[in-house]
Amino acid sequence: PPFHLLPVDIWQAYARLNAAVVRGAPVEDQLTEIIQLVRFTLGQEAVLEPFSARVEQKFNLWRGRYIKKHDKDFTEEQLEWLRLIRGYIAANVAIEPRSLLEDPSLNERGGLIKAQALFGPGLKDLLNDLNEALVA
């Protein structure tokens, strides 16, 4: 109030002001896009881009480092789960083991039990590592 601006409206205004530093469009109703707008406005980010795009880039870097460090890649089923986790982080900024129980899209695929079966006892450390690598 009184302007009733949505994040998408502010995003489009920045695009009109300087399209060279604005990439993509925000996902509506996601807190992470508001965070991106605030970071850009405060000068903490040189480019305004959807948080999900940044998370995807960082995920690819994280995966490459993992492969190099462990000299192996994830299975296709593990990669599918990692992409789900990446999407959850992009929408919610972080993930915890309980998120695997509470989020319907993760829970309907087996939730915490399935994730533990796929990643073993290192699941919590993996989630912490992903939180740190994708959000920082």
Coordinates of N, CA, C and O in Angstrom, one line a residue:
P1 N 0.9 -1.2 0.0 CA 0.0 0.0 0.0 C 0.9 1.2 0.0 O 1.9 1.2 0.6
P2 N 0.5 2.3 -0.6 CA -0.7 2.5 -1.4 C -0.6 2.0 -2.8 O -1.6 2.1 -3.6
F3 N 0.6 1.5 -3.3 CA 0.8 1.2 -4.7 C 0.4 -0.2 -5.1 O 0.3 -0.5 -6.2
H4 N 0.4 -1.1 -4.1 CA 0.1 -2.5 -4.3 C 1.0 -3.1 -5.4 O 0.5 -3.8 -6.3
L5 N 2.3 -2.9 -5.2 CA 3.2 -3.4 -6.2 C 3.6 -4.8 -5.8 O 3.8 -5.2 -4.7
L6 N 3.7 -5.7 -6.8 CA 4.1 -7.0 -6.6 C 5.6 -7.1 -7.0 O 6.0 -6.3 -7.8
P7 N 6.3 -8.1 -6.6 CA 7.7 -8.3 -7.0 C 7.9 -8.3 -8.5 O 8.8 -7.7 -9.0
V8 N 6.9 -8.9 -9.2 CA 7.0 -8.9 -10.7 C 6.9 -7.5 -11.3 O 7.6 -7.2 -12.3
D9 N 6.2 -6.6 -10.7 CA 6.0 -5.2 -11.1 C 7.4 -4.5 -10.9 O 7.8 -3.8 -11.8
I10 N 8.0 -4.7 -9.8 CA 9.2 -4.0 -9.5 C 10.3 -4.6 -10.4 O 11.1 -3.8 -11.0
W11 N 10.3 -5.9 -10.7 CA 11.3 -6.5 -11.6 C 11.2 -5.9 -13.0 O 12.2 -5.6 -13.6
Q12 N 9.9 -5.8 -13.4 CA 9.7 -5.2 -14.8 C 10.2 -3.8 -14.8 O 10.7 -3.3 -15.9
A13 N 10.0 -3.0 -13.7 CA 10.4 -1.6 -13.7 C 11.9 -1.6 -13.8 O 12.5 -0.7 -14.6
Y14 N 12.6 -2.4 -13.1 CA 14.1 -2.5 -13.2 C 14.5 -2.8 -14.7 O 15.5 -2.3 -15.2
A15 N 13.8 -3.8 -15.3 CA 14.1 -4.2 -16.6 C 14.0 -3.0 -17.6 O 14.7 -2.8 -18.5
R16 N 12.9 -2.2 -17.4 CA 12.8 -1.0 -18.2 C 13.8 0.1 -18.0 O 14.3 0.8 -18.9
L17 N 14.3 0.2 -16.7 CA 15.4 1.1 -16.4 C 16.7 0.8 -17.0 O 17.5 1.6 -17.5
N18 N 17.0 -0.5 -16.9 CA 18.4 -1.0 -17.3 C 18.3 -2.5 -17.7 O 18.7 -3.3 -16.9
A19 N 17.9 -2.8 -18.8 CA 17.7 -4.2 -19.3 C 19.0 -5.0 -19.3 O 19.0 -6.2 -19.2
A20 N 20.1 -4.3 -19.4 CA 21.4 -4.9 -19.5 C 21.8 -5.7 -18.2 O 22.6 -6.6 -18.2
V21 N 21.2 -5.3 -17.0 CA 21.5 -5.9 -15.8 C 20.3 -6.7 -15.2 O 20.4 -7.1 -14.0
V22 N 19.3 -6.9 -16.0 CA 18.2 -7.7 -15.5 C 18.0 -8.9 -16.4 O 17.9 -8.7 -17.6
R23 N 18.0 -10.1 -15.8 CA 17.8 -11.3 -16.6 C 16.6 -12.1 -16.1 O 16.3 -12.1 -14.9
G24 N 15.9 -12.6 -17.1 CA 14.8 -13.5 -16.7 C 13.6 -12.8 -16.1 O 13.6 -11.5 -16.0
A25 N 12.7 -13.5 -15.6 CA 11.6 -13.0 -14.9 C 11.4 -13.8 -13.6 O 11.7 -15.0 -13.5
P26 N 10.9 -13.1 -12.6 CA 10.8 -13.8 -11.3 C 9.6 -14.8 -11.3 O 8.7 -14.7 -12.1
V27 N 9.7 -15.8 -10.4 CA 8.6 -16.7 -10.2 C 7.7 -16.0 -9.2 O 8.1 -15.5 -8.2
E28 N 6.4 -16.0 -9.5 CA 5.5 -15.2 -8.7 C 5.3 -15.9 -7.3 O 5.4 -17.1 -7.2
D29 N 5.1 -15.1 -6.3 CA 4.8 -15.5 -5.0 C 5.9 -16.4 -4.3 O 5.7 -17.3 -3.6
Q30 N 7.2 -16.1 -4.7 CA 8.3 -16.7 -4.0 C 9.1 -15.7 -3.3 O 9.5 -14.7 -3.8
L31 N 9.3 -15.9 -2.0 CA 10.1 -15.0 -1.2 C 11.5 -14.8 -1.7 O 12.0 -13.7 -1.6
T32 N 12.0 -15.8 -2.3 CA 13.4 -15.7 -2.8 C 13.5 -14.6 -3.9 O 14.6 -14.0 -4.0
E33 N 12.5 -14.4 -4.6 CA 12.6 -13.3 -5.6 C 12.6 -11.9 -4.9 O 13.2 -11.0 -5.4
I34 N 11.9 -11.8 -3.8 CA 11.9 -10.5 -3.1 C 13.3 -10.3 -2.5 O 13.8 -9.2 -2.6
I35 N 13.9 -11.4 -2.1 CA 15.3 -11.3 -1.5 C 16.2 -10.8 -2.6 O 17.0 -9.9 -2.4
Q36 N 16.0 -11.4 -3.9 CA 16.9 -10.9 -5.0 C 16.7 -9.4 -5.3 O 17.6 -8.7 -5.5
L37 N 15.4 -9.0 -5.2 CA 15.1 -7.6 -5.5 C 15.8 -6.7 -4.4 O 16.4 -5.7 -4.7
V38 N 15.8 -7.1 -3.2 CA 16.4 -6.3 -2.1 C 17.9 -6.3 -2.3 O 18.5 -5.2 -2.2
R39 N 18.5 -7.4 -2.5 CA 19.9 -7.5 -2.7 C 20.4 -6.6 -3.9 O 21.4 -5.9 -3.8
F40 N 19.6 -6.6 -5.0 CA 20.0 -5.8 -6.1 C 19.8 -4.3 -5.8 O 20.7 -3.5 -6.1
T41 N 18.7 -4.0 -5.1 CA 18.4 -2.6 -4.8 C 19.5 -2.0 -3.9 O 19.9 -0.9 -4.0
L42 N 20.0 -2.9 -2.9 CA 21.0 -2.4 -2.0 C 22.4 -2.5 -2.6 O 23.4 -2.1 -2.0
G43 N 22.6 -2.9 -3.9 CA 23.8 -3.0 -4.5 C 24.7 -4.2 -4.2 O 25.8 -4.3 -4.5
Q44 N 24.0 -5.2 -3.5 CA 24.8 -6.4 -3.2 C 24.9 -7.3 -4.4 O 25.7 -8.2 -4.3
E45 N 24.1 -7.1 -5.4 CA 24.1 -7.9 -6.6 C 24.2 -7.0 -7.8 O 23.5 -6.0 -7.8
A46 N 25.1 -7.3 -8.7 CA 25.3 -6.4 -9.8 C 24.3 -6.7 -10.9 O 24.0 -5.8 -11.7
V47 N 23.7 -7.9 -10.9 CA 22.7 -8.3 -11.9 C 21.5 -8.8 -11.2 O 21.6 -9.5 -10.2
L48 N 20.3 -8.4 -11.7 CA 19.1 -8.9 -11.1 C 18.6 -10.1 -12.0 O 18.4 -10.0 -13.1
E49 N 18.7 -11.3 -11.3 CA 18.3 -12.5 -12.0 C 17.5 -13.3 -11.0 O 17.7 -13.2 -9.8
P50 N 16.6 -14.2 -11.5 CA 15.8 -15.0 -10.6 C 16.8 -15.9 -9.7 O 17.8 -16.4 -10.1
F51 N 16.4 -16.0 -8.5 CA 17.2 -16.8 -7.5 C 17.3 -18.2 -8.0 O 18.4 -18.8 -7.9
S52 N 16.3 -18.8 -8.7 CA 16.4 -20.1 -9.2 C 17.5 -20.3 -10.2 O 18.2 -21.3 -10.3
A53 N 17.8 -19.3 -11.0 CA 18.8 -19.3 -12.0 C 20.2 -19.4 -11.3 O 21.1 -20.1 -11.7
R54 N 20.3 -18.6 -10.3 CA 21.6 -18.6 -9.5 C 21.8 -19.9 -8.9 O 22.9 -20.5 -8.9
V55 N 20.7 -20.5 -8.3 CA 20.8 -21.8 -7.6 C 21.2 -22.9 -8.6 O 22.1 -23.7 -8.3
E56 N 20.7 -22.8 -9.8 CA 21.0 -23.8 -10.8 C 22.5 -23.7 -11.2 O 23.2 -24.8 -11.3
Q57 N 23.0 -22.5 -11.4 CA 24.4 -22.3 -11.7 C 25.3 -22.9 -10.6 O 26.2 -23.6 -10.9
K58 N 24.9 -22.6 -9.4 CA 25.7 -23.0 -8.2 C 25.6 -24.5 -8.1 O 26.6 -25.2 -7.7
F59 N 24.5 -25.1 -8.4 CA 24.3 -26.5 -8.3 C 25.2 -27.3 -9.3 O 25.9 -28.2 -8.9
N60 N 25.3 -26.7 -10.5 CA 26.2 -27.3 -11.5 C 27.6 -27.3 -11.1 O 28.4 -28.2 -11.3
L61 N 28.0 -26.2 -10.5 CA 29.4 -26.1 -9.9 C 29.6 -27.0 -8.8 O 30.7 -27.7 -8.7
W62 N 28.7 -27.1 -7.9 CA 28.8 -28.0 -6.8 C 28.9 -29.5 -7.2 O 29.7 -30.2 -6.7
R63 N 28.1 -29.9 -8.2 CA 28.1 -31.2 -8.7 C 29.5 -31.5 -9.4 O 30.0 -32.6 -9.2
G64 N 30.0 -30.6 -10.1 CA 31.3 -30.7 -10.7 C 32.4 -30.9 -9.7 O 33.3 -31.8 -9.9
R65 N 32.3 -30.2 -8.6 CA 33.3 -30.3 -7.6 C 33.2 -31.7 -6.9 O 34.2 -32.3 -6.5
Y66 N 31.9 -32.1 -6.7 CA 31.7 -33.4 -6.1 C 32.3 -34.5 -6.9 O 32.9 -35.4 -6.4
I67 N 32.0 -34.5 -8.2 CA 32.5 -35.5 -9.1 C 34.1 -35.6 -9.0 O 34.7 -36.6 -9.0
K68 N 34.7 -34.4 -9.1 CA 36.1 -34.3 -9.0 C 36.7 -34.8 -7.7 O 37.7 -35.6 -7.7
K69 N 36.0 -34.5 -6.6 CA 36.5 -34.8 -5.3 C 36.3 -36.3 -5.0 O 37.2 -37.0 -4.5
H70 N 35.2 -36.9 -5.4 CA 34.9 -38.3 -5.1 C 35.2 -39.2 -6.3 O 35.0 -40.4 -6.2
D71 N 35.5 -38.7 -7.4 CA 35.8 -39.5 -8.6 C 34.7 -40.4 -9.0 O 34.8 -41.5 -9.5
K72 N 33.4 -39.9 -8.8 CA 32.2 -40.6 -9.2 C 31.1 -39.6 -9.3 O 31.1 -38.5 -8.7
D73 N 30.1 -40.0 -10.1 CA 28.9 -39.1 -10.2 C 27.7 -39.8 -9.5 O 27.9 -40.9 -9.0
F74 N 26.6 -39.1 -9.4 CA 25.5 -39.7 -8.8 C 24.7 -40.6 -9.8 O 24.9 -40.4 -11.0
T75 N 23.9 -41.5 -9.2 CA 23.1 -42.3 -10.1 C 22.0 -41.4 -10.7 O 21.7 -40.3 -10.2
E76 N 21.3 -41.9 -11.7 CA 20.2 -41.2 -12.3 C 19.1 -40.9 -11.2 O 18.5 -39.8 -11.2
E77 N 18.8 -41.8 -10.4 CA 17.8 -41.6 -9.4 C 18.2 -40.6 -8.3 O 17.4 -39.8 -7.9
Q78 N 19.5 -40.7 -8.0 CA 20.0 -39.7 -7.0 C 20.0 -38.3 -7.7 O 19.6 -37.3 -7.0
L79 N 20.3 -38.2 -8.9 CA 20.3 -36.9 -9.6 C 18.9 -36.3 -9.7 O 18.7 -35.1 -9.5
E80 N 17.9 -37.2 -9.9 CA 16.5 -36.8 -9.9 C 16.1 -36.2 -8.5 O 15.5 -35.1 -8.5
W81 N 16.6 -36.8 -7.5 CA 16.3 -36.3 -6.1 C 17.1 -35.0 -5.9 O 16.5 -34.1 -5.3
L82 N 18.3 -34.9 -6.3 CA 19.1 -33.7 -6.1 C 18.5 -32.5 -6.9 O 18.5 -31.4 -6.4
R83 N 17.9 -32.8 -8.0 CA 17.2 -31.7 -8.7 C 15.9 -31.3 -8.0 O 15.6 -30.1 -8.0
L84 N 15.2 -32.2 -7.4 CA 14.1 -31.8 -6.5 C 14.5 -31.0 -5.3 O 13.9 -30.0 -5.0
I85 N 15.6 -31.4 -4.7 CA 16.2 -30.6 -3.6 C 16.6 -29.3 -4.0 O 16.4 -28.3 -3.4
R86 N 17.3 -29.2 -5.2 CA 17.7 -27.9 -5.8 C 16.5 -27.0 -6.0 O 16.5 -25.8 -5.6
G87 N 15.4 -27.5 -6.5 CA 14.2 -26.7 -6.7 C 13.6 -26.3 -5.4 O 13.1 -25.2 -5.3
Y88 N 13.6 -27.1 -4.4 CA 13.1 -26.7 -3.1 C 13.9 -25.6 -2.5 O 13.4 -24.6 -2.0
I89 N 15.2 -25.7 -2.6 CA 16.1 -24.6 -2.1 C 15.9 -23.3 -2.9 O 15.8 -22.3 -2.3
A90 N 15.7 -23.4 -4.2 CA 15.4 -22.2 -5.0 C 14.1 -21.5 -4.5 O 14.0 -20.3 -4.6
A91 N 13.2 -22.3 -4.1 CA 11.9 -21.7 -3.6 C 11.9 -21.3 -2.2 O 11.2 -20.4 -1.8
N92 N 12.7 -21.9 -1.3 CA 12.6 -21.8 0.1 C 13.9 -21.3 0.8 O 13.9 -21.2 2.0
V93 N 15.0 -21.2 0.1 CA 16.3 -20.7 0.5 C 17.1 -21.8 1.3 O 18.3 -21.7 1.3
A94 N 16.5 -22.8 1.8 CA 17.2 -23.8 2.5 C 16.3 -25.1 2.6 O 15.1 -25.0 2.4
I95 N 17.0 -26.2 2.9 CA 16.2 -27.5 3.1 C 16.8 -28.2 4.4 O 18.0 -28.0 4.7
E96 N 15.9 -28.8 5.1 CA 16.3 -29.6 6.2 C 15.7 -31.0 6.1 O 14.8 -31.2 5.2
P97 N 16.2 -32.0 6.8 CA 15.6 -33.3 6.7 C 14.0 -33.3 6.9 O 13.3 -34.0 6.2
R98 N 13.5 -32.5 7.8 CA 12.1 -32.5 8.0 C 11.3 -31.9 6.8 O 10.2 -32.2 6.6
S99 N 12.0 -31.1 6.0 CA 11.4 -30.6 4.7 C 11.0 -31.8 3.8 O 10.0 -31.7 3.1
L100 N 11.8 -32.8 3.9 CA 11.5 -34.0 3.0 C 10.2 -34.7 3.5 O 9.6 -35.4 2.7
L101 N 9.8 -34.5 4.7 CA 8.5 -35.0 5.2 C 7.4 -34.1 5.0 O 6.3 -34.5 4.7
E102 N 7.6 -32.8 5.1 CA 6.6 -31.8 5.1 C 6.2 -31.3 3.7 O 5.0 -30.9 3.5
D103 N 7.1 -31.3 2.8 CA 6.8 -30.8 1.4 C 6.1 -31.8 0.6 O 6.7 -32.9 0.4
P104 N 4.9 -31.6 0.1 CA 4.1 -32.6 -0.6 C 4.9 -33.1 -1.8 O 4.8 -34.3 -2.1
S105 N 5.6 -32.3 -2.6 CA 6.2 -32.8 -3.8 C 7.4 -33.7 -3.5 O 7.7 -34.6 -4.3
L106 N 8.0 -33.6 -2.3 CA 9.1 -34.5 -1.9 C 8.5 -35.7 -1.2 O 9.0 -36.8 -1.4
N107 N 7.5 -35.5 -0.4 CA 6.9 -36.6 0.4 C 6.2 -37.6 -0.5 O 6.3 -38.8 -0.3
E108 N 5.6 -37.1 -1.5 CA 4.9 -38.0 -2.4 C 5.8 -38.9 -3.2 O 5.4 -40.0 -3.8
R109 N 7.1 -38.6 -3.2 CA 8.1 -39.4 -3.9 C 8.9 -40.3 -2.9 O 9.9 -40.9 -3.3
G110 N 8.4 -40.3 -1.7 CA 9.0 -41.2 -0.7 C 9.6 -40.5 0.5 O 10.0 -41.0 1.4
G111 N 9.7 -39.1 0.3 CA 10.2 -38.3 1.4 C 11.5 -38.7 2.0 O 12.4 -39.1 1.3
L112 N 11.6 -38.5 3.3 CA 12.8 -38.7 4.0 C 13.3 -40.2 3.9 O 14.5 -40.4 3.8
I113 N 12.4 -41.1 4.0 CA 12.8 -42.5 3.9 C 13.5 -42.8 2.6 O 14.5 -43.5 2.5
K114 N 12.9 -42.4 1.5 CA 13.5 -42.6 0.2 C 14.9 -41.9 0.0 O 15.8 -42.5 -0.5
A115 N 14.9 -40.6 0.5 CA 16.2 -39.9 0.4 C 17.3 -40.6 1.3 O 18.4 -40.7 0.8
Q116 N 16.9 -41.1 2.4 CA 17.9 -41.8 3.2 C 18.4 -43.1 2.5 O 19.5 -43.5 2.6
A117 N 17.4 -43.8 1.9 CA 17.8 -45.0 1.1 C 18.8 -44.7 0.0 O 19.7 -45.4 -0.3
L118 N 18.6 -43.5 -0.6 CA 19.4 -43.2 -1.8 C 20.8 -42.6 -1.4 O 21.8 -42.9 -2.1
F119 N 20.8 -41.8 -0.3 CA 22.1 -41.1 0.1 C 22.7 -41.7 1.3 O 23.8 -41.2 1.7
G120 N 22.0 -42.6 2.0 CA 22.6 -43.2 3.2 C 22.7 -42.3 4.4 O 22.1 -41.2 4.4
P121 N 23.6 -42.6 5.3 CA 23.7 -41.9 6.6 C 24.3 -40.5 6.4 O 24.2 -39.6 7.3
G122 N 24.8 -40.2 5.2 CA 25.4 -38.9 4.9 C 24.4 -37.9 4.4 O 24.7 -36.8 4.0
L123 N 23.1 -38.2 4.5 CA 22.0 -37.3 3.9 C 22.0 -35.9 4.6 O 22.0 -34.9 3.9
K124 N 22.1 -35.9 5.9 CA 22.1 -34.6 6.6 C 23.3 -33.7 6.2 O 23.1 -32.5 5.9
D125 N 24.4 -34.3 6.1 CA 25.6 -33.6 5.7 C 25.5 -33.1 4.2 O 25.9 -32.0 3.9
L126 N 24.9 -34.0 3.4 CA 24.7 -33.6 2.0 C 23.7 -32.4 1.9 O 24.0 -31.4 1.1
L127 N 22.6 -32.4 2.7 CA 21.7 -31.3 2.7 C 22.4 -30.0 3.2 O 22.2 -28.9 2.6
N128 N 23.2 -30.1 4.2 CA 23.9 -29.0 4.7 C 24.9 -28.4 3.7 O 25.0 -27.2 3.5
D129 N 25.5 -29.3 3.0 CA 26.5 -28.9 2.0 C 25.8 -28.2 0.8 O 26.2 -27.2 0.3
L130 N 24.6 -28.7 0.4 CA 23.8 -28.1 -0.6 C 23.3 -26.7 -0.2 O 23.4 -25.8 -1.0
N131 N 22.8 -26.6 1.0 CA 22.4 -25.3 1.5 C 23.5 -24.3 1.4 O 23.3 -23.2 1.0
E132 N 24.7 -24.7 1.9 CA 25.8 -23.8 1.9 C 26.3 -23.4 0.5 O 26.5 -22.3 0.1
A133 N 26.3 -24.4 -0.4 CA 26.9 -24.2 -1.7 C 25.9 -23.4 -2.6 O 26.3 -22.6 -3.5
L134 N 24.6 -23.7 -2.5 CA 23.6 -23.1 -3.4 C 23.1 -21.7 -3.0 O 22.6 -20.9 -3.8
V135 N 23.2 -21.4 -1.7 CA 22.6 -20.1 -1.2 C 23.7 -19.1 -0.9 O 23.4 -17.9 -1.1
A136 N 24.8 -19.5 -0.5 CA 25.9 -18.5 -0.2 C 26.2 -17.6 -1.3 O 26.1 -17.8 -2.4

